[in-house]
């Protein structure tokens, strides 16, 4: 697949609203797309999409390569008499980026409505108001409605999903900005990977391509996919945040456009105490694949985040895990940025790793 094809797939997935718990449309689309490359595509009870690509050695370890399909966003907590919506967050939504932003609100009938998160007119803001970041429960969504009755009549109720507006912009240097590149870039790489796996003739390892649910909500959707496929290894496509913007200089060495990110360690301490420390065998496999393909890898080690590998690694007798993928900027903001030059190198690097996994791979850490 070339850069242009990948860009179109990325754009498609970015635009599908897929709040955690409401991944159905994204899952159906993703499953249909994978069906072009695998005869064995299923969707489990949680909504995970699983496509099998059998290998030719039953004694080789099996590998799950996955990315989360869901996104951050909000749910409606209250609808006031004037028809304004109050929200709570689903996942790590940055308050800073919200006021004045457009959103999409889904009714219980599945229709989407446009809304705006209100921002006080500049002219009436006092000095503290100008610099203050207002907490999410104080924000409201304006649907253009005049009353609660009008909102309810449109099928919009407490508990309905709200997501960022549809944003997609092409920047200089093959960089894409918009809402929800998070997840969409991994899904795009999985489709790219499926095109490569389909052509394999003598790959020992069975590979499962999986689109997971609920990563942004509780990071545990992938566990349920594992209970079906029982993979020995798992590769999670979730790019590390690049440290190449003025606000992050010095925090890490990952630069956009400079190769695929490898997470050596991630960890989330706020009530979860979980994360992933890279499996050394997988790190070796990626270093070798980088040498073989000439695709550079960039290391990152950071606290403050985790992925579904945190929980997935504890399933069955233990799963050897790695978090890696296309780096991004401004993660979870309404205008994330990634570089197509990285995106197009992600699947070929993973594919090279997969070809090298055989019965001699040591699962023990
Ligand atoms: Zn995320």
mmCIF file of C-alpha atoms and ligand atoms in Angstrom:
data_model
loop_
_atom_site.group_PDB
_atom_site.id
_atom_site.type_symbol
_atom_site.label_atom_id
_atom_site.label_comp_id
_atom_site.label_asym_id
_atom_site.label_seq_id
_atom_site.Cartn_x
_atom_site.Cartn_y
_atom_site.Cartn_z
ATOM 1 C CA UNK A 1 0.000 0.000 0.000
ATOM 2 C CA UNK A 2 1.314 3.433 -0.824
ATOM 3 C CA UNK A 3 1.129 6.603 1.214
ATOM 4 C CA UNK A 4 -1.929 7.865 -0.619
ATOM 5 C CA UNK A 5 -3.921 4.680 0.016
ATOM 6 C CA UNK A 6 -2.954 4.695 3.676
ATOM 7 C CA UNK A 7 -3.982 8.340 3.948
ATOM 8 C CA UNK A 8 -7.460 7.546 2.624
ATOM 9 C CA UNK A 9 -7.906 4.657 5.085
ATOM 10 C CA UNK A 10 -6.687 6.820 7.954
ATOM 11 C CA UNK A 11 -9.110 9.568 6.980
ATOM 12 C CA UNK A 12 -11.994 7.108 6.871
ATOM 13 C CA UNK A 13 -11.299 5.701 10.341
ATOM 14 C CA UNK A 14 -10.666 9.164 11.828
ATOM 15 C CA UNK A 15 -14.130 10.242 10.773
ATOM 16 C CA UNK A 16 -16.075 7.316 12.261
ATOM 17 C CA UNK A 17 -17.311 8.273 15.750
ATOM 18 C CA UNK A 18 -16.253 5.470 18.080
ATOM 19 C CA UNK A 19 -16.488 6.473 21.714
ATOM 20 C CA UNK A 20 -15.539 3.685 24.140
ATOM 21 C CA UNK A 21 -18.583 1.459 24.544
ATOM 22 C CA UNK A 22 -19.986 2.661 21.208
ATOM 23 C CA UNK A 23 -17.526 1.071 18.781
ATOM 24 C CA UNK A 24 -20.119 -0.842 16.792
ATOM 25 C CA UNK A 25 -19.956 1.198 13.572
ATOM 26 C CA UNK A 26 -16.145 1.267 13.617
ATOM 27 C CA UNK A 27 -16.026 -2.486 14.347
ATOM 28 C CA UNK A 28 -18.398 -3.340 11.496
ATOM 29 C CA UNK A 29 -16.386 -1.209 9.067
ATOM 30 C CA UNK A 30 -13.074 -2.615 10.253
ATOM 31 C CA UNK A 31 -14.340 -6.216 10.064
ATOM 32 C CA UNK A 32 -15.629 -5.649 6.527
ATOM 33 C CA UNK A 33 -12.273 -4.137 5.504
ATOM 34 C CA UNK A 34 -10.348 -7.097 6.979
ATOM 35 C CA UNK A 35 -12.610 -9.572 5.198
ATOM 36 C CA UNK A 36 -10.824 -8.713 1.963
ATOM 37 C CA UNK A 37 -7.669 -10.337 3.369
ATOM 38 C CA UNK A 38 -8.821 -13.091 5.760
ATOM 39 C CA UNK A 39 -11.532 -15.753 5.491
ATOM 40 C CA UNK A 40 -11.789 -15.895 9.261
ATOM 41 C CA UNK A 41 -13.019 -12.560 10.657
ATOM 42 C CA UNK A 42 -15.215 -12.532 13.751
ATOM 43 C CA UNK A 43 -16.511 -9.996 16.241
ATOM 44 C CA UNK A 44 -16.631 -11.141 19.862
ATOM 45 C CA UNK A 45 -19.237 -10.356 22.492
ATOM 46 C CA UNK A 46 -17.363 -7.243 23.664
ATOM 47 C CA UNK A 47 -17.050 -5.941 20.109
ATOM 48 C CA UNK A 48 -13.399 -6.835 19.441
ATOM 49 C CA UNK A 49 -12.734 -7.615 15.760
ATOM 50 C CA UNK A 50 -10.513 -10.671 15.256
ATOM 51 C CA UNK A 51 -9.028 -11.771 11.913
ATOM 52 C CA UNK A 52 -6.930 -14.952 11.746
ATOM 53 C CA UNK A 53 -3.909 -15.468 9.441
ATOM 54 C CA UNK A 54 -2.784 -19.073 10.022
ATOM 55 C CA UNK A 55 0.920 -19.899 9.990
ATOM 56 C CA UNK A 56 2.405 -23.192 8.841
ATOM 57 C CA UNK A 57 4.041 -24.365 12.092
ATOM 58 C CA UNK A 58 1.610 -25.310 14.876
ATOM 59 C CA UNK A 59 4.565 -25.311 17.313
ATOM 60 C CA UNK A 60 5.473 -21.692 16.602
ATOM 61 C CA UNK A 61 4.137 -19.163 19.109
ATOM 62 C CA UNK A 62 1.044 -17.300 17.961
ATOM 63 C CA UNK A 63 0.926 -13.519 17.854
ATOM 64 C CA UNK A 64 -1.863 -11.028 18.337
ATOM 65 C CA UNK A 65 -1.231 -7.671 16.649
ATOM 66 C CA UNK A 66 -3.789 -5.155 17.774
ATOM 67 C CA UNK A 67 -4.859 -1.545 17.982
ATOM 68 C CA UNK A 68 -7.749 -0.012 19.837
ATOM 69 C CA UNK A 69 -10.720 1.111 17.796
ATOM 70 C CA UNK A 70 -12.396 3.238 20.467
ATOM 71 C CA UNK A 71 -11.833 6.892 21.228
ATOM 72 C CA UNK A 72 -12.068 9.308 24.133
ATOM 73 C CA UNK A 73 -15.038 11.661 24.420
ATOM 74 C CA UNK A 74 -17.916 12.368 26.770
ATOM 75 C CA UNK A 75 -21.311 11.226 27.920
ATOM 76 C CA UNK A 76 -24.234 13.505 28.706
ATOM 77 C CA UNK A 77 -24.874 13.798 32.449
ATOM 78 C CA UNK A 78 -27.674 16.360 32.463
ATOM 79 C CA UNK A 79 -29.910 18.379 30.168
ATOM 80 C CA UNK A 80 -31.059 21.706 31.589
ATOM 81 C CA UNK A 81 -34.376 23.482 31.042
ATOM 82 C CA UNK A 82 -32.904 25.638 28.287
ATOM 83 C CA UNK A 83 -31.694 22.561 26.423
ATOM 84 C CA UNK A 84 -27.981 22.850 27.276
ATOM 85 C CA UNK A 85 -26.114 19.577 27.871
ATOM 86 C CA UNK A 86 -23.730 18.878 30.742
ATOM 87 C CA UNK A 87 -20.960 16.337 30.235
ATOM 88 C CA UNK A 88 -18.560 14.018 31.933
ATOM 89 C CA UNK A 89 -15.437 12.675 30.329
ATOM 90 C CA UNK A 90 -14.824 9.194 28.966
ATOM 91 C CA UNK A 91 -11.056 8.632 28.980
ATOM 92 C CA UNK A 92 -8.313 11.233 29.210
ATOM 93 C CA UNK A 93 -9.934 14.340 27.766
ATOM 94 C CA UNK A 94 -7.881 17.545 28.165
ATOM 95 C CA UNK A 95 -10.076 20.338 29.647
ATOM 96 C CA UNK A 96 -7.717 22.917 28.194
ATOM 97 C CA UNK A 97 -8.726 22.206 24.621
ATOM 98 C CA UNK A 98 -12.486 22.157 24.962
ATOM 99 C CA UNK A 99 -14.151 25.557 25.192
ATOM 100 C CA UNK A 100 -15.257 26.867 21.829
ATOM 101 C CA UNK A 101 -14.877 23.436 20.235
ATOM 102 C CA UNK A 102 -17.419 21.726 17.990
ATOM 103 C CA UNK A 103 -18.717 18.311 19.012
ATOM 104 C CA UNK A 104 -20.999 15.585 17.674
ATOM 105 C CA UNK A 105 -23.832 14.303 19.861
ATOM 106 C CA UNK A 106 -25.492 10.945 19.212
ATOM 107 C CA UNK A 107 -29.164 10.409 19.903
ATOM 108 C CA UNK A 108 -30.489 7.072 21.103
ATOM 109 C CA UNK A 109 -31.804 6.494 17.579
ATOM 110 C CA UNK A 110 -28.221 6.703 16.325
ATOM 111 C CA UNK A 111 -28.564 10.098 14.640
ATOM 112 C CA UNK A 112 -25.731 12.586 14.976
ATOM 113 C CA UNK A 113 -26.301 16.222 15.895
ATOM 114 C CA UNK A 114 -23.847 19.099 15.801
ATOM 115 C CA UNK A 115 -23.059 20.972 18.964
ATOM 116 C CA UNK A 116 -20.671 23.589 20.329
ATOM 117 C CA UNK A 117 -19.019 23.655 23.743
ATOM 118 C CA UNK A 118 -19.774 27.187 24.954
ATOM 119 C CA UNK A 119 -17.056 29.708 25.743
ATOM 120 C CA UNK A 120 -17.743 32.992 27.489
ATOM 121 C CA UNK A 121 -17.503 35.956 25.152
ATOM 122 C CA UNK A 122 -14.021 37.442 25.450
ATOM 123 C CA UNK A 123 -15.385 40.925 26.149
ATOM 124 C CA UNK A 124 -17.037 39.900 29.396
ATOM 125 C CA UNK A 125 -14.161 37.806 30.787
ATOM 126 C CA UNK A 126 -12.360 39.232 33.822
ATOM 127 C CA UNK A 127 -8.598 38.766 34.230
ATOM 128 C CA UNK A 128 -8.812 35.474 36.116
ATOM 129 C CA UNK A 129 -11.434 34.166 33.710
ATOM 130 C CA UNK A 130 -9.108 34.763 30.773
ATOM 131 C CA UNK A 131 -6.425 32.423 32.046
ATOM 132 C CA UNK A 132 -8.514 29.902 33.959
ATOM 133 C CA UNK A 133 -9.186 26.410 32.614
ATOM 134 C CA UNK A 134 -12.768 25.540 33.498
ATOM 135 C CA UNK A 135 -13.449 21.994 34.721
ATOM 136 C CA UNK A 136 -15.520 19.714 32.521
ATOM 137 C CA UNK A 137 -18.626 19.617 34.767
ATOM 138 C CA UNK A 138 -18.913 23.416 34.389
ATOM 139 C CA UNK A 139 -18.898 23.240 30.586
ATOM 140 C CA UNK A 140 -22.037 22.940 28.472
ATOM 141 C CA UNK A 141 -22.944 21.926 24.950
ATOM 142 C CA UNK A 142 -25.169 24.168 22.854
ATOM 143 C CA UNK A 143 -27.164 22.133 20.317
ATOM 144 C CA UNK A 144 -29.088 25.120 19.098
ATOM 145 C CA UNK A 145 -32.125 23.812 20.974
ATOM 146 C CA UNK A 146 -34.395 26.084 22.996
ATOM 147 C CA UNK A 147 -35.639 23.668 25.620
ATOM 148 C CA UNK A 148 -35.080 20.322 27.335
ATOM 149 C CA UNK A 149 -38.238 19.057 25.644
ATOM 150 C CA UNK A 150 -36.774 19.801 22.224
ATOM 151 C CA UNK A 151 -33.580 17.902 23.087
ATOM 152 C CA UNK A 152 -35.488 14.905 24.449
ATOM 153 C CA UNK A 153 -37.748 14.915 21.414
ATOM 154 C CA UNK A 154 -34.616 14.535 19.263
ATOM 155 C CA UNK A 155 -33.815 11.345 21.212
ATOM 156 C CA UNK A 156 -30.917 12.918 23.084
ATOM 157 C CA UNK A 157 -30.864 11.621 26.664
ATOM 158 C CA UNK A 158 -28.605 11.402 29.685
ATOM 159 C CA UNK A 159 -25.919 8.821 28.840
ATOM 160 C CA UNK A 160 -25.761 9.561 25.113
ATOM 161 C CA UNK A 161 -22.254 9.771 23.583
ATOM 162 C CA UNK A 162 -20.524 13.014 22.610
ATOM 163 C CA UNK A 163 -17.317 13.145 20.583
ATOM 164 C CA UNK A 164 -15.096 15.814 19.056
ATOM 165 C CA UNK A 165 -16.221 17.284 15.741
ATOM 166 C CA UNK A 166 -14.913 15.767 12.536
ATOM 167 C CA UNK A 167 -11.532 17.386 11.907
ATOM 168 C CA UNK A 168 -9.102 16.401 9.170
ATOM 169 C CA UNK A 169 -6.355 18.693 7.864
ATOM 170 C CA UNK A 170 -3.290 18.017 5.738
ATOM 171 C CA UNK A 171 -0.204 19.873 6.957
ATOM 172 C CA UNK A 172 3.213 20.319 5.344
ATOM 173 C CA UNK A 173 5.618 17.364 4.999
ATOM 174 C CA UNK A 174 2.957 14.635 4.719
ATOM 175 C CA UNK A 175 1.663 15.360 8.186
ATOM 176 C CA UNK A 176 -1.978 14.851 9.045
ATOM 177 C CA UNK A 177 -3.816 16.652 11.800
ATOM 178 C CA UNK A 178 -7.253 15.972 13.158
ATOM 179 C CA UNK A 179 -9.450 14.384 15.743
ATOM 180 C CA UNK A 180 -8.882 10.770 16.644
ATOM 181 C CA UNK A 181 -5.726 9.851 14.751
ATOM 182 C CA UNK A 182 -5.287 7.963 18.067
ATOM 183 C CA UNK A 183 -6.667 4.512 17.276
ATOM 184 C CA UNK A 184 -7.208 5.326 13.597
ATOM 185 C CA UNK A 185 -3.486 5.184 12.837
ATOM 186 C CA UNK A 186 -3.215 1.739 14.476
ATOM 187 C CA UNK A 187 -6.283 0.477 12.620
ATOM 188 C CA UNK A 188 -4.794 1.758 9.350
ATOM 189 C CA UNK A 189 -1.528 -0.062 10.027
ATOM 190 C CA UNK A 190 -3.484 -3.252 10.767
ATOM 191 C CA UNK A 191 -5.159 -3.101 7.355
ATOM 192 C CA UNK A 192 -1.751 -2.454 5.806
ATOM 193 C CA UNK A 193 -0.382 -5.453 7.719
ATOM 194 C CA UNK A 194 -3.276 -7.635 6.542
ATOM 195 C CA UNK A 195 -2.321 -6.935 2.921
ATOM 196 C CA UNK A 196 1.217 -8.162 3.682
ATOM 197 C CA UNK A 197 0.169 -11.237 5.695
ATOM 198 C CA UNK A 198 -2.178 -12.354 2.958
ATOM 199 C CA UNK A 199 0.786 -12.799 0.610
ATOM 200 C CA UNK A 200 2.912 -14.817 3.070
ATOM 201 C CA UNK A 201 3.833 -18.300 1.888
ATOM 202 C CA UNK A 202 6.045 -19.688 4.641
ATOM 203 C CA UNK A 203 5.382 -17.724 7.818
ATOM 204 C CA UNK A 204 5.614 -20.167 10.775
ATOM 205 C CA UNK A 205 3.550 -18.154 13.270
ATOM 206 C CA UNK A 206 -0.213 -17.805 13.264
ATOM 207 C CA UNK A 207 -1.139 -14.131 13.492
ATOM 208 C CA UNK A 208 -4.355 -12.604 14.747
ATOM 209 C CA UNK A 209 -5.102 -9.040 13.739
ATOM 210 C CA UNK A 210 -7.378 -7.554 16.369
ATOM 211 C CA UNK A 211 -9.221 -4.246 16.696
ATOM 212 C CA UNK A 212 -9.994 -3.824 20.395
ATOM 213 C CA UNK A 213 -12.660 -1.950 22.332
ATOM 214 C CA UNK A 214 -12.671 0.036 25.588
ATOM 215 C CA UNK A 215 -8.973 0.936 25.667
ATOM 216 C CA UNK A 216 -9.656 4.566 26.538
ATOM 217 C CA UNK A 217 -12.231 3.597 29.171
ATOM 218 C CA UNK A 218 -10.633 0.768 31.138
ATOM 219 C CA UNK A 219 -7.823 -0.650 28.935
ATOM 220 C CA UNK A 220 -9.266 -4.131 29.305
ATOM 221 C CA UNK A 221 -11.085 -4.876 26.047
ATOM 222 C CA UNK A 222 -8.031 -6.668 24.653
ATOM 223 C CA UNK A 223 -8.176 -9.203 27.510
ATOM 224 C CA UNK A 224 -11.393 -10.598 26.111
ATOM 225 C CA UNK A 225 -9.905 -11.010 22.639
ATOM 226 C CA UNK A 226 -6.980 -12.878 24.208
ATOM 227 C CA UNK A 227 -9.403 -15.272 25.925
ATOM 228 C CA UNK A 228 -10.527 -16.269 22.460
ATOM 229 C CA UNK A 229 -7.231 -16.406 20.535
ATOM 230 C CA UNK A 230 -4.811 -17.414 23.358
ATOM 231 C CA UNK A 231 -1.830 -15.749 21.716
ATOM 232 C CA UNK A 232 1.671 -16.204 23.124
ATOM 233 C CA UNK A 233 2.868 -12.781 22.036
ATOM 234 C CA UNK A 234 1.125 -9.454 21.565
ATOM 235 C CA UNK A 235 2.164 -6.395 19.614
ATOM 236 C CA UNK A 236 0.135 -3.304 20.481
ATOM 237 C CA UNK A 237 0.168 -0.557 17.873
ATOM 238 C CA UNK A 238 0.039 2.592 19.913
ATOM 239 C CA UNK A 239 2.565 5.221 19.012
ATOM 240 C CA UNK A 240 4.420 7.020 21.744
ATOM 241 C CA UNK A 241 3.934 10.768 22.022
ATOM 242 C CA UNK A 242 6.728 12.623 20.247
ATOM 243 C CA UNK A 243 8.893 14.955 22.326
ATOM 244 C CA UNK A 244 9.785 17.284 19.449
ATOM 245 C CA UNK A 245 7.514 20.248 20.219
ATOM 246 C CA UNK A 246 8.692 23.305 22.208
ATOM 247 C CA UNK A 247 6.613 22.327 25.243
ATOM 248 C CA UNK A 248 8.213 18.869 25.424
ATOM 249 C CA UNK A 249 11.863 19.404 24.460
ATOM 250 C CA UNK A 250 14.018 17.223 26.651
ATOM 251 C CA UNK A 251 11.300 14.782 27.711
ATOM 252 C CA UNK A 252 12.009 12.167 25.067
ATOM 253 C CA UNK A 253 13.914 11.742 21.826
ATOM 254 C CA UNK A 254 11.017 10.672 19.606
ATOM 255 C CA UNK A 255 10.636 12.893 16.543
ATOM 256 C CA UNK A 256 7.781 12.887 14.071
ATOM 257 C CA UNK A 257 8.815 11.499 10.684
ATOM 258 C CA UNK A 258 11.917 9.830 12.103
ATOM 259 C CA UNK A 259 10.706 6.272 12.496
ATOM 260 C CA UNK A 260 8.597 3.889 14.537
ATOM 261 C CA UNK A 261 8.335 4.385 18.273
ATOM 262 C CA UNK A 262 9.082 1.576 20.719
ATOM 263 C CA UNK A 263 7.857 1.899 24.287
ATOM 264 C CA UNK A 264 10.506 0.470 26.616
ATOM 265 C CA UNK A 265 8.285 1.106 29.613
ATOM 266 C CA UNK A 266 4.986 2.770 30.313
ATOM 267 C CA UNK A 267 3.286 3.034 33.656
ATOM 268 C CA UNK A 268 0.192 4.634 35.080
ATOM 269 C CA UNK A 269 0.222 5.162 38.821
ATOM 270 C CA UNK A 270 -3.035 7.027 39.433
ATOM 271 C CA UNK A 271 -5.034 4.256 41.045
ATOM 272 C CA UNK A 272 -4.062 1.658 38.475
ATOM 273 C CA UNK A 273 -0.435 0.734 39.204
ATOM 274 C CA UNK A 274 -0.051 -0.911 35.861
ATOM 275 C CA UNK A 275 1.900 -0.609 32.652
ATOM 276 C CA UNK A 276 4.243 -2.633 30.512
ATOM 277 C CA UNK A 277 7.960 -3.239 30.617
ATOM 278 C CA UNK A 278 9.025 -4.400 27.184
ATOM 279 C CA UNK A 279 9.622 -8.129 26.619
ATOM 280 C CA UNK A 280 13.314 -8.473 25.803
ATOM 281 C CA UNK A 281 12.734 -11.071 23.062
ATOM 282 C CA UNK A 282 10.356 -8.745 21.273
ATOM 283 C CA UNK A 283 12.776 -5.843 21.618
ATOM 284 C CA UNK A 284 15.484 -8.020 20.001
ATOM 285 C CA UNK A 285 13.085 -8.984 17.222
ATOM 286 C CA UNK A 286 12.279 -5.326 16.492
ATOM 287 C CA UNK A 287 15.961 -4.311 16.546
ATOM 288 C CA UNK A 288 16.706 -7.054 14.037
ATOM 289 C CA UNK A 289 13.718 -6.066 11.882
ATOM 290 C CA UNK A 290 14.916 -2.464 11.946
ATOM 291 C CA UNK A 291 18.348 -3.602 10.695
ATOM 292 C CA UNK A 292 16.777 -5.849 8.036
ATOM 293 C CA UNK A 293 14.385 -3.248 6.668
ATOM 294 C CA UNK A 294 16.289 -0.023 7.297
ATOM 295 C CA UNK A 295 13.229 1.332 9.112
ATOM 296 C CA UNK A 296 14.478 3.350 12.084
ATOM 297 C CA UNK A 297 13.071 2.748 15.542
ATOM 298 C CA UNK A 298 12.898 5.381 18.265
ATOM 299 C CA UNK A 299 12.824 4.452 21.924
ATOM 300 C CA UNK A 300 10.682 5.983 24.580
ATOM 301 C CA UNK A 301 10.334 5.244 28.291
ATOM 302 C CA UNK A 302 7.804 7.207 30.271
ATOM 303 C CA UNK A 303 5.362 7.162 33.109
ATOM 304 C CA UNK A 304 1.886 8.620 32.909
ATOM 305 C CA UNK A 305 0.292 6.325 30.356
ATOM 306 C CA UNK A 306 -0.523 2.711 29.752
ATOM 307 C CA UNK A 307 -2.176 0.639 27.057
ATOM 308 C CA UNK A 308 -4.251 -2.537 27.043
ATOM 309 C CA UNK A 309 -1.018 -4.560 27.192
ATOM 310 C CA UNK A 310 -0.937 -3.739 30.918
ATOM 311 C CA UNK A 311 -3.846 -6.136 31.480
ATOM 312 C CA UNK A 312 -3.421 -8.383 28.462
ATOM 313 C CA UNK A 313 0.068 -9.503 29.609
ATOM 314 C CA UNK A 314 -1.514 -11.144 32.683
ATOM 315 C CA UNK A 315 -3.918 -13.388 30.750
ATOM 316 C CA UNK A 316 -3.435 -17.157 30.350
ATOM 317 C CA UNK A 317 0.105 -18.083 31.416
ATOM 318 C CA UNK A 318 1.326 -14.602 30.541
ATOM 319 C CA UNK A 319 1.625 -12.875 27.174
ATOM 320 C CA UNK A 320 4.887 -11.335 25.945
ATOM 321 C CA UNK A 321 3.982 -7.759 25.041
ATOM 322 C CA UNK A 322 5.326 -4.696 23.294
ATOM 323 C CA UNK A 323 3.767 -1.265 22.759
ATOM 324 C CA UNK A 324 5.004 0.383 19.584
ATOM 325 C CA UNK A 325 3.790 2.302 16.585
ATOM 326 C CA UNK A 326 3.480 5.576 14.715
ATOM 327 C CA UNK A 327 4.436 8.524 16.929
ATOM 328 C CA UNK A 328 1.968 11.358 17.414
ATOM 329 C CA UNK A 329 1.748 14.855 18.845
ATOM 330 C CA UNK A 330 -0.977 16.443 20.999
ATOM 331 C CA UNK A 331 -2.441 13.065 21.934
ATOM 332 C CA UNK A 332 -6.104 13.200 22.997
ATOM 333 C CA UNK A 333 -6.454 16.816 21.863
ATOM 334 C CA UNK A 334 -8.937 17.645 19.104
ATOM 335 C CA UNK A 335 -6.107 18.131 16.571
ATOM 336 C CA UNK A 336 -3.559 15.358 16.954
ATOM 337 C CA UNK A 337 -0.699 15.226 14.428
ATOM 338 C CA UNK A 338 1.106 12.300 12.841
ATOM 339 C CA UNK A 339 3.437 11.831 9.890
ATOM 340 C CA UNK A 340 2.471 9.569 6.975
ATOM 341 C CA UNK A 341 6.168 8.758 6.464
ATOM 342 C CA UNK A 342 6.043 6.985 9.845
ATOM 343 C CA UNK A 343 2.643 5.457 9.235
ATOM 344 C CA UNK A 344 3.722 3.782 6.003
ATOM 345 C CA UNK A 345 6.704 2.133 7.754
ATOM 346 C CA UNK A 346 4.802 0.693 10.706
ATOM 347 C CA UNK A 347 3.222 -2.395 9.110
ATOM 348 C CA UNK A 348 6.334 -3.400 7.092
ATOM 349 C CA UNK A 349 8.417 -3.326 10.290
ATOM 350 C CA UNK A 350 5.872 -5.442 12.199
ATOM 351 C CA UNK A 351 5.585 -7.810 9.241
ATOM 352 C CA UNK A 352 9.324 -8.370 9.241
ATOM 353 C CA UNK A 353 9.172 -9.218 12.963
ATOM 354 C CA UNK A 354 6.305 -11.656 12.379
ATOM 355 C CA UNK A 355 8.182 -13.507 9.635
ATOM 356 C CA UNK A 356 11.046 -14.151 12.077
ATOM 357 C CA UNK A 357 8.961 -15.571 14.918
ATOM 358 C CA UNK A 358 9.321 -19.354 15.005
ATOM 359 C CA UNK A 359 9.334 -22.258 17.470
ATOM 360 C CA UNK A 360 12.741 -21.159 18.813
ATOM 361 C CA UNK A 361 11.419 -17.835 20.107
ATOM 362 C CA UNK A 362 11.980 -17.757 23.879
ATOM 363 C CA UNK A 363 8.817 -16.710 25.645
ATOM 364 C CA UNK A 364 10.429 -16.550 29.062
ATOM 365 C CA UNK A 365 11.458 -13.039 30.090
HETATM 366 ZN ZN1 LIG B 1 -5.577 7.247 23.596
#
